[in-house]
Short mmCIF file of C-alpha atoms in Angstrom, two decimals:
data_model
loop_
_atom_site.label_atom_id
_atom_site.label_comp_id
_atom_site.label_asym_id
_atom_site.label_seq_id
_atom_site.Cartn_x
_atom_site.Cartn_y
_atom_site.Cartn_z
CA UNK X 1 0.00 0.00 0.00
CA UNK X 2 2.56 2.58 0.48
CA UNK X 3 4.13 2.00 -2.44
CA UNK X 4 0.96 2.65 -4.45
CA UNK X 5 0.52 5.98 -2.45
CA UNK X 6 4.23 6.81 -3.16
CA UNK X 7 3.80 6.11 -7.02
CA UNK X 8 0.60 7.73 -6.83
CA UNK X 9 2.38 11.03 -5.73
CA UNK X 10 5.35 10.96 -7.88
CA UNK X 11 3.30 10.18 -10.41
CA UNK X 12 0.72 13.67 -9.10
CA UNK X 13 3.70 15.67 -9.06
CA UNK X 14 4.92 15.31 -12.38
CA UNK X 15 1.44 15.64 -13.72
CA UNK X 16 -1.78 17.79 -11.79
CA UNK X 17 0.80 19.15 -9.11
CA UNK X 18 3.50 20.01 -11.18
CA UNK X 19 4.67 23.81 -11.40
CA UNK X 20 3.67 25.64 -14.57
CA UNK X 21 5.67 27.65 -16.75
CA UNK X 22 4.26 30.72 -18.16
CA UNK X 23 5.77 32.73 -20.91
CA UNK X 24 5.15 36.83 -20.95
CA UNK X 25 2.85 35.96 -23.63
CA UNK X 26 0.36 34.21 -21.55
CA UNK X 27 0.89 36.09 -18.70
CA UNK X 28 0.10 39.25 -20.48
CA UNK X 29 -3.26 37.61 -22.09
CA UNK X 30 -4.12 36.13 -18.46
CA UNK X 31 -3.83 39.30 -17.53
CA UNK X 32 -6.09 41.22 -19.53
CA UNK X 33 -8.98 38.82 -19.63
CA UNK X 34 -9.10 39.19 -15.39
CA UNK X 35 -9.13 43.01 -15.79
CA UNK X 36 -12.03 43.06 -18.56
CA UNK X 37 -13.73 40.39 -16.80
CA UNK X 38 -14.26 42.20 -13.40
CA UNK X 39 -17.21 44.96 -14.23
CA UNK X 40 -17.32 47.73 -11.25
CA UNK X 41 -20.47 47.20 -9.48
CA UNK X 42 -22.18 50.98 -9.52
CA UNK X 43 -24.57 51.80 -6.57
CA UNK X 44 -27.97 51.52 -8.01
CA UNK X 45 -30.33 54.84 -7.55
CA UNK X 46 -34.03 53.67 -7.69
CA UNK X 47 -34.72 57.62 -6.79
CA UNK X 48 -33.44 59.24 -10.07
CA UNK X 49 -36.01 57.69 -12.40
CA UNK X 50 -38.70 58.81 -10.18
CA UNK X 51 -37.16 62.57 -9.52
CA UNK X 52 -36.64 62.77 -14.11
CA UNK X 53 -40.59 61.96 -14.32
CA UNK X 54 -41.26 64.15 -12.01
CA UNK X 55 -39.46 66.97 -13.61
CA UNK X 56 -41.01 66.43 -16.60
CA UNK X 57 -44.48 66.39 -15.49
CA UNK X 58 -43.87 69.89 -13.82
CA UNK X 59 -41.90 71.39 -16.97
CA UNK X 60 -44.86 69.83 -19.00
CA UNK X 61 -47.29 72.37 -17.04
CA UNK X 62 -45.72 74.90 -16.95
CA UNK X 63 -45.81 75.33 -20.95
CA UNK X 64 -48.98 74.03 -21.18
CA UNK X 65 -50.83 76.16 -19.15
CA UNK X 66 -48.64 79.01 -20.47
CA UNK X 67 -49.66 77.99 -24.65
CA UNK X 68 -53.29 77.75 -22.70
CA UNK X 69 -53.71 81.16 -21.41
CA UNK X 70 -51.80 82.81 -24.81
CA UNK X 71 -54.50 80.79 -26.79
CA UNK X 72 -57.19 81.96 -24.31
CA UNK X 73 -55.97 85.79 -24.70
CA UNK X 74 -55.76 85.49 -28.78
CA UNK X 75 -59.23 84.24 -28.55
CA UNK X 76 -60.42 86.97 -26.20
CA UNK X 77 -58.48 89.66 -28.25
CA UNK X 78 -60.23 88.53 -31.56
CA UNK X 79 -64.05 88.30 -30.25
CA UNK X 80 -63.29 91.76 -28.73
CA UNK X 81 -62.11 92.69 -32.18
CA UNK X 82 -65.39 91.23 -33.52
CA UNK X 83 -67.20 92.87 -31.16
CA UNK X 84 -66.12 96.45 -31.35
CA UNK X 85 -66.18 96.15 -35.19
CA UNK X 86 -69.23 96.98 -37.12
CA UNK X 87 -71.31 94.18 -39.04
CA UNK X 88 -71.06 95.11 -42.30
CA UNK X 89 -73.19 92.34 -42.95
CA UNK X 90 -76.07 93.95 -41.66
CA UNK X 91 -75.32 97.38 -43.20
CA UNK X 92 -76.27 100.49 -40.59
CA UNK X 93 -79.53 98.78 -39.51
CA UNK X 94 -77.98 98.92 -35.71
CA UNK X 95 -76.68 102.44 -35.82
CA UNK X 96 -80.28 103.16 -37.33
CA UNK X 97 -81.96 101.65 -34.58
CA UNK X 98 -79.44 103.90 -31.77
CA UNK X 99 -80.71 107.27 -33.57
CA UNK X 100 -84.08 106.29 -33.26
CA UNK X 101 -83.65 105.08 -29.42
CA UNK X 102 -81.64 108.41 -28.65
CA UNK X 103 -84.32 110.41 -30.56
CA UNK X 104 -87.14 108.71 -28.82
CA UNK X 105 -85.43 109.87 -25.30
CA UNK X 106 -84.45 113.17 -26.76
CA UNK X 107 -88.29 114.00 -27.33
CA UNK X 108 -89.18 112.46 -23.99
CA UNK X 109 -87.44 114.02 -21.28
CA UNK X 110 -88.40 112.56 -17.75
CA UNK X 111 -88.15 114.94 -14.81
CA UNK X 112 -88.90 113.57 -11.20
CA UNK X 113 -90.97 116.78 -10.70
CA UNK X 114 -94.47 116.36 -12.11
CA UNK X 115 -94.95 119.63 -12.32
CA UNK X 116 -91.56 120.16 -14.58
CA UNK X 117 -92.25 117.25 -16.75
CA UNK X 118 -96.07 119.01 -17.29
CA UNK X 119 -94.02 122.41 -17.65
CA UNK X 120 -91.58 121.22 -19.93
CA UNK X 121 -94.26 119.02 -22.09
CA UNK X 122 -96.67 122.77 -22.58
CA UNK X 123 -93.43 124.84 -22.74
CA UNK X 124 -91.75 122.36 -25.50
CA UNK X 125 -95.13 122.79 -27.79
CA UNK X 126 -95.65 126.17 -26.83
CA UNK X 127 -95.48 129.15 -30.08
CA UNK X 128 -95.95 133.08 -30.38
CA UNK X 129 -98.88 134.37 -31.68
CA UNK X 130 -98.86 135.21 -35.25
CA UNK X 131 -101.51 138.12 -35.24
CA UNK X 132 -100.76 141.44 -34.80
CA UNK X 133 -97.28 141.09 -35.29
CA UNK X 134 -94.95 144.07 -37.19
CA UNK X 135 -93.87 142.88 -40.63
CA UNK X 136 -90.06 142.39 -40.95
CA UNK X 137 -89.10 145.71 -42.33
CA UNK X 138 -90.78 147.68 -39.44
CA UNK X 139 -88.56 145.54 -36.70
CA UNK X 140 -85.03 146.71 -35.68
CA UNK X 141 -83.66 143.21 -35.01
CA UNK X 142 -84.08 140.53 -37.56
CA UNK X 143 -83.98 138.00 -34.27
CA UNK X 144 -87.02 139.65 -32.67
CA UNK X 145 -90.52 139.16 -33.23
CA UNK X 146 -92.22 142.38 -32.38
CA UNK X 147 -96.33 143.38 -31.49
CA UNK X 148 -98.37 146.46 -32.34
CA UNK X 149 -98.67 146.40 -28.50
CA UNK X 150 -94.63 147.67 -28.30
CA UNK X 151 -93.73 143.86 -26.95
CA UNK X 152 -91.08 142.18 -28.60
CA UNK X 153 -89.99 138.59 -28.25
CA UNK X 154 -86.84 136.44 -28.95
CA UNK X 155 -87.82 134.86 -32.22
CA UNK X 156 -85.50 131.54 -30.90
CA UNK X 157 -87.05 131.34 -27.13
CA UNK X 158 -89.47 133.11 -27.06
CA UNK X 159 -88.54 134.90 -24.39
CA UNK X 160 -89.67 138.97 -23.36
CA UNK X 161 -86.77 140.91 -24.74
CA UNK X 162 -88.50 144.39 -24.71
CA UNK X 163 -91.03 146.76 -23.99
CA UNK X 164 -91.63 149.83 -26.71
CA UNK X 165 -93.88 152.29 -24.51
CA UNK X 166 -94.66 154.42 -27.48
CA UNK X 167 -96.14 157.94 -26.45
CA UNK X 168 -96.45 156.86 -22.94
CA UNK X 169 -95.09 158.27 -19.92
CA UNK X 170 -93.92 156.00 -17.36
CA UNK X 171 -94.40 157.69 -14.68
CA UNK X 172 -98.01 158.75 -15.67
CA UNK X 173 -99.34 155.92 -17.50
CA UNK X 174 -99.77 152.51 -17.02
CA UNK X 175 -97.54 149.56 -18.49
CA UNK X 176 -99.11 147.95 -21.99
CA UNK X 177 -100.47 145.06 -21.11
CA UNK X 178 -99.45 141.73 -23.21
CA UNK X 179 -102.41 139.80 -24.89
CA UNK X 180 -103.09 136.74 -24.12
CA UNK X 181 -101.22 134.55 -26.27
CA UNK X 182 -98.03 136.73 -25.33
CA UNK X 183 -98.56 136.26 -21.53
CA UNK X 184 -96.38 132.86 -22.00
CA UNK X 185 -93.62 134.42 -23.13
CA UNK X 186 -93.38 137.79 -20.78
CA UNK X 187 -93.20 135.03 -17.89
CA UNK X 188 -90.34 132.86 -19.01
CA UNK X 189 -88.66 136.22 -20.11
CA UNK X 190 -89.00 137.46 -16.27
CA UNK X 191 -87.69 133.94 -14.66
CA UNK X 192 -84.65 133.46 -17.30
CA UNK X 193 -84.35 137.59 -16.37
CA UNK X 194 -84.50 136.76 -12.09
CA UNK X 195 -82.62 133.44 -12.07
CA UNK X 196 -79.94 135.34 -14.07
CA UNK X 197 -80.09 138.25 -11.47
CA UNK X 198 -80.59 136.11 -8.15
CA UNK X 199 -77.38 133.65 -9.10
CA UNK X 200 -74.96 136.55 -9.12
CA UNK X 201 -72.66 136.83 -6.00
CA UNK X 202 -73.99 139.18 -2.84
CA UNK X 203 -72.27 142.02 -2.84
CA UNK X 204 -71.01 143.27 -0.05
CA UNK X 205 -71.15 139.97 2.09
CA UNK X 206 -73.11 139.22 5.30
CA UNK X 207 -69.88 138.43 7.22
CA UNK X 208 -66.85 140.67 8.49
CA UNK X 209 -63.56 139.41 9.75
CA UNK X 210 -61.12 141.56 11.10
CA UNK X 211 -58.30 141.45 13.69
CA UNK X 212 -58.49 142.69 17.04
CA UNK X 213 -56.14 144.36 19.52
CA UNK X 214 -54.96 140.81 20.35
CA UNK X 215 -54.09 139.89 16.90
CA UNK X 216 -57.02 137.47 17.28
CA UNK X 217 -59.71 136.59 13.99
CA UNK X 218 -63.02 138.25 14.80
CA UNK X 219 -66.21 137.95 12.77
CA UNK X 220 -68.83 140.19 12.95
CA UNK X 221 -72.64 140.80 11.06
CA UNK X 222 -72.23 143.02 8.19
CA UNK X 223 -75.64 145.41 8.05
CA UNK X 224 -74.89 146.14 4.32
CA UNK X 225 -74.93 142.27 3.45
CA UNK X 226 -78.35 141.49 5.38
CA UNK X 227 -80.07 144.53 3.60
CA UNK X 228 -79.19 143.34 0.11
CA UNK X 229 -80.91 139.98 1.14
CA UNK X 230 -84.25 141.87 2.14
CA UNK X 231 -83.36 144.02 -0.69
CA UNK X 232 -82.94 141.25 -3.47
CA UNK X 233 -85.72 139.20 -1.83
CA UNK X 234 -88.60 142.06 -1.89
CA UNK X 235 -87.71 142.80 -5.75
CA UNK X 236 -88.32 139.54 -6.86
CA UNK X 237 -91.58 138.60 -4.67
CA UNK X 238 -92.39 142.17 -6.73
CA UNK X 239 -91.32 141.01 -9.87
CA UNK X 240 -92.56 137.13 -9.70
CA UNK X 241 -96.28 138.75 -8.64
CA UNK X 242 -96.39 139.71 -12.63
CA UNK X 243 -95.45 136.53 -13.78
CA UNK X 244 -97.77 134.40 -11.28
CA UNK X 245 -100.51 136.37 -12.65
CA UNK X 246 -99.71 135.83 -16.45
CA UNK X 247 -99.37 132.26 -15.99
CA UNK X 248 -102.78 131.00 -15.97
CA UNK X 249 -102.60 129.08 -18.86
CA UNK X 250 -100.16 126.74 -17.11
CA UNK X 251 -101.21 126.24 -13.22
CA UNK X 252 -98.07 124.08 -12.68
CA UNK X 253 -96.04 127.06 -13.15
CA UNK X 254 -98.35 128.90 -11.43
CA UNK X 255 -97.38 126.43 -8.77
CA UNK X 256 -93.78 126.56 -8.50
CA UNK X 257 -93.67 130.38 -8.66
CA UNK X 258 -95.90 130.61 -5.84
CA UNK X 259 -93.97 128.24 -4.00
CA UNK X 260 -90.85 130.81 -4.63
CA UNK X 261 -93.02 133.57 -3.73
CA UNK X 262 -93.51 132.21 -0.14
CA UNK X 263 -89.90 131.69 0.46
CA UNK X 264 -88.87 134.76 -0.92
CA UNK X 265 -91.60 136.58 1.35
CA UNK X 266 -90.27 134.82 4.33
CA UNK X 267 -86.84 135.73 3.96
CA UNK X 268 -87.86 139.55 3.05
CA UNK X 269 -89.20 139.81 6.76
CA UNK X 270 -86.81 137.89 8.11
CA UNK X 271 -84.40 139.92 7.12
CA UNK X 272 -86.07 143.14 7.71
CA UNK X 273 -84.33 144.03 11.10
CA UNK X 274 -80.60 143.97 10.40
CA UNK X 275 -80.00 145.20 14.22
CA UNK X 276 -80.55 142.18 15.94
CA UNK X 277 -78.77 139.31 13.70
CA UNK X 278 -76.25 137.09 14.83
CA UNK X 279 -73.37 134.99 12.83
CA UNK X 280 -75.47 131.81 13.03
CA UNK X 281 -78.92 134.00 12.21
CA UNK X 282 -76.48 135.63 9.33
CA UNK X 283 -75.51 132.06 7.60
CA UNK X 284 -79.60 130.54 7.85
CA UNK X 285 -80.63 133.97 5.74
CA UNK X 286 -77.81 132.74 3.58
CA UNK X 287 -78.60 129.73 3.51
CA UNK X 288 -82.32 130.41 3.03
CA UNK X 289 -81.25 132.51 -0.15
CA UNK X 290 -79.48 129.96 -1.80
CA UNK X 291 -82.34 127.70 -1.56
CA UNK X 292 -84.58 130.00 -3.44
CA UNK X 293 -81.55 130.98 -6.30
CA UNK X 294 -80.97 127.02 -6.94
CA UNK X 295 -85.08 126.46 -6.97
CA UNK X 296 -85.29 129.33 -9.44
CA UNK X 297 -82.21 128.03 -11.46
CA UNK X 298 -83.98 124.73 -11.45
CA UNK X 299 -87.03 125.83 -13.22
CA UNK X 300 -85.83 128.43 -14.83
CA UNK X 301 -83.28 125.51 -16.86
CA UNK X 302 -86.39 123.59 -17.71
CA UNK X 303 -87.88 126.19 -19.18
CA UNK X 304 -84.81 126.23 -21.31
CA UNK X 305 -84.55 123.16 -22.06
CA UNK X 306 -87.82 123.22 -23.32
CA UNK X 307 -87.33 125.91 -25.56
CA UNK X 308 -84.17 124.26 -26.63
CA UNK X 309 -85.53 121.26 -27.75
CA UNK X 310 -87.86 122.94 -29.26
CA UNK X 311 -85.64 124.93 -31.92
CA UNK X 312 -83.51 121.03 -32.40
#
């Protein structure tokens, strides 16, 4: 037995066990193939996949809702285009239609008053008389219409312009009277005439302020400015009593005057007694006569409106 094992390794060493012998050759292609055949092992991200899609969705948004709202704007732009543009299609049936809707509210004014939409309506409709009037060459102005009776007219309004007394004396005789169909006209003349008259500043004014010994602001009633009020206000109660009574042919006129009348009589006697007026007393008269200038500014614009219209 150990013989076999003895011939057994001799026989291993000179065989399986025995020491190769490499030339460069081999070692140089041994070498190679292990380098190329050992691949370095990378550290696999499972993240970065995820975090690319996700990128992409959000870049993906943003430039579509971007192209969205551009195409939404175009779209806008062009129906606004369409819009403001005229259809020539239909021709100028719409623009038609708009002078007929502005003409229909142009001949029917609406005032909140009743009695100015009633005074406006009359006023609107409302003509001179033809009889008795001057022929052409026998009037001075070529814009008047003037009477036998001396009264001329604004051939436009309407309106009073003059008076011709003739061979009368003023201080002896009495005024012509207008006729009847003139009466209209004598009382728009006299409210465009006060409204004109009662609008204009006071002069001098109701207040004072000076400075006294102690440098200090004072204010004080000024006599002068509380007369003109009684002043102004008696004159026109005078004035409007003509006019209320040529107005009968249009009682809401009548009306409205009146109304002025009252207030105009209250704040003549108020006003009477310029002794005894305060500052606070001094800014309600005021107060009291700018309340009757914007009433008679109010109807006194009707009435030219009216007349307005009526020459359009």
């Amino acid at each position: 037995m150990h013989e076999k094992l003895t011939n057994l390794r001799r026989k291993m060493n000179r065989t399986v066990l025995k020491k190769g012998e490499l030339s460069g050759t081999d070692k140089e292609r041994i070498y190679h193939a292990v380098i190329h055949s050992k691949k370095p092992r990378r550290k696999i991200r499972r993240f970065v996949p995820a975090f690319s899609l996700v990128g992409c969705l959000i870049l993906l948004l943003i430039f579509g809702s971007y192209g969205f709202t551009t195409y939404i704007g175009t779209e806008q732009s062009l129906e606004k285009k369409d819009t403001e543009q005229p259809n020539l299609s239909v021709g100028n049936h719409e623009s038609e239609n708009k002078v007929v809707d502005d003409q229909t509210e142009f001949d029917q004014r609406i005032f909140e008053n009743d009695h100015y939409q009633q005074i406006y309506d009359y006023l609107k409709e409302w003509e001179l008389p033809e009889e008795n009037r001057l022929s052409a060459e026998d009037t001075e102005s070529p814009s008047s219409v003037k009477y036998k009776n001396g009264y001329s007219f604004s051939k436009d309004t309407g309106y009073i312009s003059s008076i011709d007394w003739g061979d009368r004396d003023p201080e002896i005789d009495d005024r012509p009277l207008p006729t009847e169909g003139q009466y209209m006209g004598v009382v728009m003349g006299y409210i465009n005439e006060q409204a004109s008259d009662m609008s204009r500043e006071l002069f001098p004014p109701l207040t004072n302020q000076f400075y006294d010994k102690s440098n200090q602001l004072v204010s004080s009633v000024n006599p002068d400015g509380v007369k003109e009020i009684h002043d102004r206000s008696a004159l026109f109660m005078k004035r409007l009593e003509t006019a209320i009574g040529y107005s009968d042919q249009l009682p809401p006129l009548k009306k409205e005057m009146e109304k002025l009348y009252v207030k105009a009589e209250a704040l003549a006697d108020e006003s009477t007694s310029v002794e005894d007026v305060s500052l606070d007393r001094a800014e309600e008269l005021n107060q009291q006569h700018a309340k009757i200038v914007d009433s008679l500014v109010r109807l006194s614009g009707v009435i030219d409106r009216a007349r307005e219209d009526k020459i359009e």
